[in-house]
Amino acid sequence: MRAYILSIGDELVSGLTVNTNCAWLSQQLTGLGIGTSTHLTVGDEPEPIRKAIQEACDKCDVLLISGGLGPTEDDLTRQMIAEALGEKLVEDGCALEQLEHWFKSRNRVMSPSNRVQAQRPESARCLENTCGTAPGLAATKGKTRIFAMPGVPREMKEMFTRSVLPEIKQAAGDRVTLVTKINTYGMGESILGEKIKDLMKRGANPAVGTTVHDGIVSVRIYATGTRDEAIAMTQKIREQVYARLGALIFGENEATIEGAVAALLKERRETIATAESCTGGTLGALLTDIAGSSTYFLRGWVTYSNESKTDELGVPAALIAEHGAVSEPVVRAMAEGARKRAGTSYGIGITGIAGPDGGTEEKPVGTVWLAVASDTGTEARRIVFPGDRKAVRLRASQMALALLRWRILDVGFDTVTK
Amino acid sequence: MRAYILSIGDELVSGLTVNTNCAWLSQQLTGLGIGTSTHLTVGDEPEPIRKAIQEACDKCDVLLISGGLGPTEDDLTRQMIAEALGEKLVEDGCALEQLEHWFKSRNRVMSPSNRVQAQRPESARCLENTCGTAPGLAATKGKTRIFAMPGVPREMKEMFTRSVLPEIKQAAGDRVTLVTKINTYGMGESILGEKIKDLMKRGANPAVGTTVHDGIVSVRIYATGTRDEAIAMTQKIREQVYARLGALIFGENEATIEGAVAALLKERRETIATAESCTGGTLGALLTDIAGSSTYFLRGWVTYSNESKTDELGVPAALIAEHGAVSEPVVRAMAEGARKRAGTSYGIGITGIAGPDGGTEEKPVGTVWLAVASDTGTEARRIVFPGDRKAVRLRASQMALALLRWRILDVGFDTVTK
């Protein structure tokens, strides 16, 4: 099966809104073993929309449309599907009822223009929208199934998952492509790629590749076959990837490094305190991004000024004077001070030069000292991160989480980053 | 003039990568008064690419292509442009020299496969790539100008700005569309829209509309004419928008609310300290996201546990016991404690229930107390933010910045949010 994704909206072709719908939909289709040939985006004008629908139907088995289902005269998707099918629009009683209910349950009056949203081409079906007013449409033209969904991502995703996916799944048969993402932190993509190079042969099934997003290097496995076959093939590759990458791996699919650390701390009933300088609270924000973080995160300091490092964490002023705020002795004292003061299992210290100013030859912009203190002692590490201020701050916070994770797992910092 | 944007790459149609290039390019074209009719994305296969180029040329004056210029056999853009033009590929001496220089200056050996990147259709020109290996192409088919650029956003943007934009600008003539974004915080889009409803007539020039992104409501002005006309028209609308929205406006175009606060604090040589609970460091991270933030941001606390609120900020334990950690007396004590302890001009306190758990009937999820302390006293406000944990934490931090800004400007909290 081949899919074609059509997005409709002036806000998209004008560049006001980045189109994230089509990437999301293609990902969902990949999971069903369905390839996407084309993403097409046109504005809110009748001719281009009608033409796009007609041409797309000749080229695919599934046409997914998003956008243009609103109540205003700009919203032309219903009308243009009807024209492409050579049909008239009729009012759908059930959709009208759902629309009326939507407004009533929110104590709002339905405007007459909303009524047009209950219309559908004669042979089409309406798809319920559980989180907005625009119902979707399902229709068939020749051998092509057409599904029209709202443009608002949240509504589109809900409708796709609830009403479109089950139908496509059935039609797609029992061959699927399972996509598994194994997430790592602490090694660059090219060095990591070398370690699994032999698994990444072109055209192989499962196909294996690497991607980088926000500093996280992921190994992706695409296994195609029946569900059972795909699961078995994935498992074989997974084992090899784990054997080679070990403690660099912190989780799979949607797992985040902060989530992995949070799970470890919760499981062991251990606690953490943070002492941040250049990251300004980014690490604390990551650690508390997880629901229930109060069980392990007790307190944090953003000790931006030298005085605050001394006042709050007990870093000796002489130490800062002698070595500078960005130095191994200071970051060690920060981590130890935070741990002691908060009475936690672990203390993390971060101090560095996020830039764009403040760099020197000896300590260029991007230089960050990181330390983790625990009852077995304190380990520190200096890393020069590439990129701008934003990147340095995020990477330093992620690396702090990675170091903490390795410390909890009792893996030496040097072993894993080699 | 009409533009058509063609993106090429399997990673795009498969949904692995969200296509941000086409939105960015359309925005640039809008600035030149050029509308975009279509965004089309196809995979790395010869037939669809050739067809797309041929069909697009019939429909536009400018065809912008990104992707498929790499050195591997997957990269077909050069070849397909040549076929669409009915020409052969020839080696470009200048492009080859630049390629060789690129590798040499990085002490790397150029592989034979890279040499193919110096090829161009006979009648085309190569465009220099100053931050990668793939040169771009400029060609003409009938009345259509074709520009091919790399798919990597950073390289594409650099090449567009440096080599493509000047040529299109010249061809576009002296009519431009100036886009101005006036950014506000503190009032919902629909209520704000009511205040400038009469400016938002359909089809008017300047066109005025509102958009929301990450809680920031922006008023967009699109003025079309000669540059001078567009500037004058924008100014007239801008004055009206400022007169009606006043202190809700914190800046224009790329301005952020943290940047606006930072500028005010720097200008007045004033300082700030933060006391965060539910936001876990997000506010500190925002305030230190600005280069040079150490001049105004001195220190911050993430007092997540009740004990830490008492230990670090001097919030009386009895106050927490009586009113709960999410309460007006506690948030006031937090803001005042932070200001006093850090010796800053301002102190901010945030305490709330970010969810998903911990809500009660009296204090539902999303309930946040915010306070700003200064030498004129302490002002506090309770807001129930909608959305999930992530949204509540970000909105609460943004609102804290908005309240701080209004306090610095000596504007009452109630005036502006009414």
Coordinates of C-alpha atoms in Angstrom, one line a residue, chain A residues 2 4 12-20 23 26-27 30 36-43 45 55 59 73-74 202 211 220 222 279-282 284-286 288-294 297-305 307-308 311-312 341 355-356 389-390 393, chain B residues 2 4 12-20 23 26-27 30 36-43 45 55 59 73-74 202 211 220 222 279-282 284-286 288-294 297-305 307-308 311-312 341 355-356 389-390 393:
Chain A
R2 CA 1.1 3.5 -0.8
Y4 CA -0.2 10.3 0.0
L12 CA 1.1 26.4 6.1
V13 CA 2.1 27.6 2.6
S14 CA 2.8 31.1 3.9
G15 CA 5.2 29.6 6.4
L16 CA 3.4 31.0 9.4
T17 CA 3.0 27.4 10.8
V18 CA 5.5 24.6 10.4
N19 CA 3.6 21.5 9.1
T20 CA 4.2 18.8 11.7
A23 CA 5.7 13.8 9.5
S26 CA 4.0 9.2 7.9
Q27 CA 5.5 7.8 11.1
T30 CA 5.4 3.4 8.6
T36 CA 4.4 7.5 2.0
S37 CA 5.2 8.7 -1.5
T38 CA 4.4 12.4 -1.2
H39 CA 3.6 15.3 1.1
L40 CA 1.7 18.0 -0.6
T41 CA 0.6 21.3 0.9
V42 CA -1.7 23.8 -0.8
G43 CA -3.5 27.0 0.4
E45 CA -8.2 27.9 -2.7
E55 CA -4.3 13.7 -8.9
K59 CA -1.2 7.7 -7.2
E73 CA -15.8 30.2 3.9
D74 CA -12.0 29.5 3.7
R202 CA 21.8 -0.9 3.0
T211 CA 19.7 9.7 14.1
R220 CA 16.6 3.0 14.9
Y222 CA 12.9 -1.0 11.2
T279 CA 22.8 26.1 33.3
G280 CA 20.8 28.5 35.4
G281 CA 18.1 26.0 36.5
T282 CA 17.9 23.9 33.3
G284 CA 16.5 21.3 37.9
A285 CA 13.8 21.9 35.3
L286 CA 14.6 18.6 33.6
T288 CA 11.3 18.0 37.9
D289 CA 9.7 17.6 34.5
I290 CA 8.6 14.1 35.6
A291 CA 5.4 13.7 37.5
G292 CA 6.0 12.7 41.1
S293 CA 9.5 14.3 41.1
S294 CA 9.1 15.5 44.6
F297 CA 14.2 15.9 43.9
L298 CA 14.5 17.8 47.2
R299 CA 16.2 21.1 46.4
G300 CA 18.3 23.0 44.0
W301 CA 20.4 26.2 43.9
V302 CA 21.2 28.5 41.0
T303 CA 24.4 29.9 42.3
Y304 CA 25.2 32.4 39.6
S305 CA 27.4 34.8 41.4
E307 CA 29.1 35.1 46.5
S308 CA 26.1 32.8 46.2
D311 CA 26.9 31.6 50.9
E312 CA 24.6 28.8 49.8
R341 CA 23.1 21.0 52.8
G355 CA 29.0 32.1 26.1
P356 CA 28.9 33.9 23.8
R389 CA 24.7 29.3 24.5
K390 CA 21.4 27.4 24.3
R393 CA 23.4 24.8 28.5
Chain B
R2 CA 4.5 32.9 -7.5
Y4 CA 6.8 26.7 -5.5
L12 CA 11.1 13.7 5.1
V13 CA 8.4 11.6 3.5
S14 CA 9.0 8.8 6.0
G15 CA 8.3 11.3 8.8
L16 CA 11.7 10.8 10.5
T17 CA 12.4 14.5 10.1
V18 CA 9.9 17.3 10.3
N19 CA 10.3 19.6 7.3
T20 CA 11.0 23.1 8.6
A23 CA 8.0 27.2 6.2
S26 CA 7.9 30.8 2.5
Q27 CA 8.4 33.3 5.3
T30 CA 6.5 36.6 2.0
T36 CA 4.0 30.5 -2.2
S37 CA 1.4 28.3 -3.9
T38 CA 2.6 24.8 -3.0
H39 CA 5.0 22.8 -0.8
L40 CA 5.7 19.4 -2.3
T41 CA 7.9 16.8 -0.7
V42 CA 9.0 13.6 -2.4
G43 CA 11.5 10.8 -1.6
E45 CA 13.5 8.4 -6.3
E55 CA 5.2 20.1 -13.3
K59 CA 3.1 26.6 -12.2
E73 CA 23.7 7.6 -5.2
D74 CA 20.6 8.6 -3.3
R202 CA -10.4 40.5 5.6
T211 CA -1.3 34.0 16.3
R220 CA 0.9 40.2 12.9
Y222 CA 1.4 42.4 6.7
T279 CA 8.6 25.2 38.0
G280 CA 11.7 23.4 39.3
G281 CA 14.2 25.9 37.7
T282 CA 12.4 26.8 34.5
G284 CA 15.9 30.6 36.4
A285 CA 16.7 28.9 33.1
L286 CA 14.6 31.5 31.2
T288 CA 19.7 33.1 32.4
D289 CA 19.1 32.2 28.7
I290 CA 20.2 35.7 27.8
A291 CA 24.0 36.4 27.3
G292 CA 25.3 38.6 30.1
S293 CA 22.6 37.5 32.5
S294 CA 25.1 37.5 35.4
F297 CA 20.5 37.4 37.9
L298 CA 22.3 36.7 41.2
R299 CA 20.9 33.5 42.6
G300 CA 17.9 31.2 42.6
W301 CA 16.5 28.4 44.7
V302 CA 14.4 25.4 43.7
T303 CA 12.7 24.8 47.0
Y304 CA 10.8 21.7 46.1
S305 CA 10.3 20.2 49.6
E307 CA 11.7 21.8 54.6
S308 CA 13.8 23.6 51.9
D311 CA 15.7 26.3 55.5
E312 CA 16.6 28.3 52.4
R341 CA 18.7 36.5 51.3
G355 CA 0.0 17.9 38.0
P356 CA -1.0 15.4 36.8
R389 CA 2.4 19.5 33.4
K390 CA 4.8 20.9 30.8
R393 CA 5.3 25.0 34.3

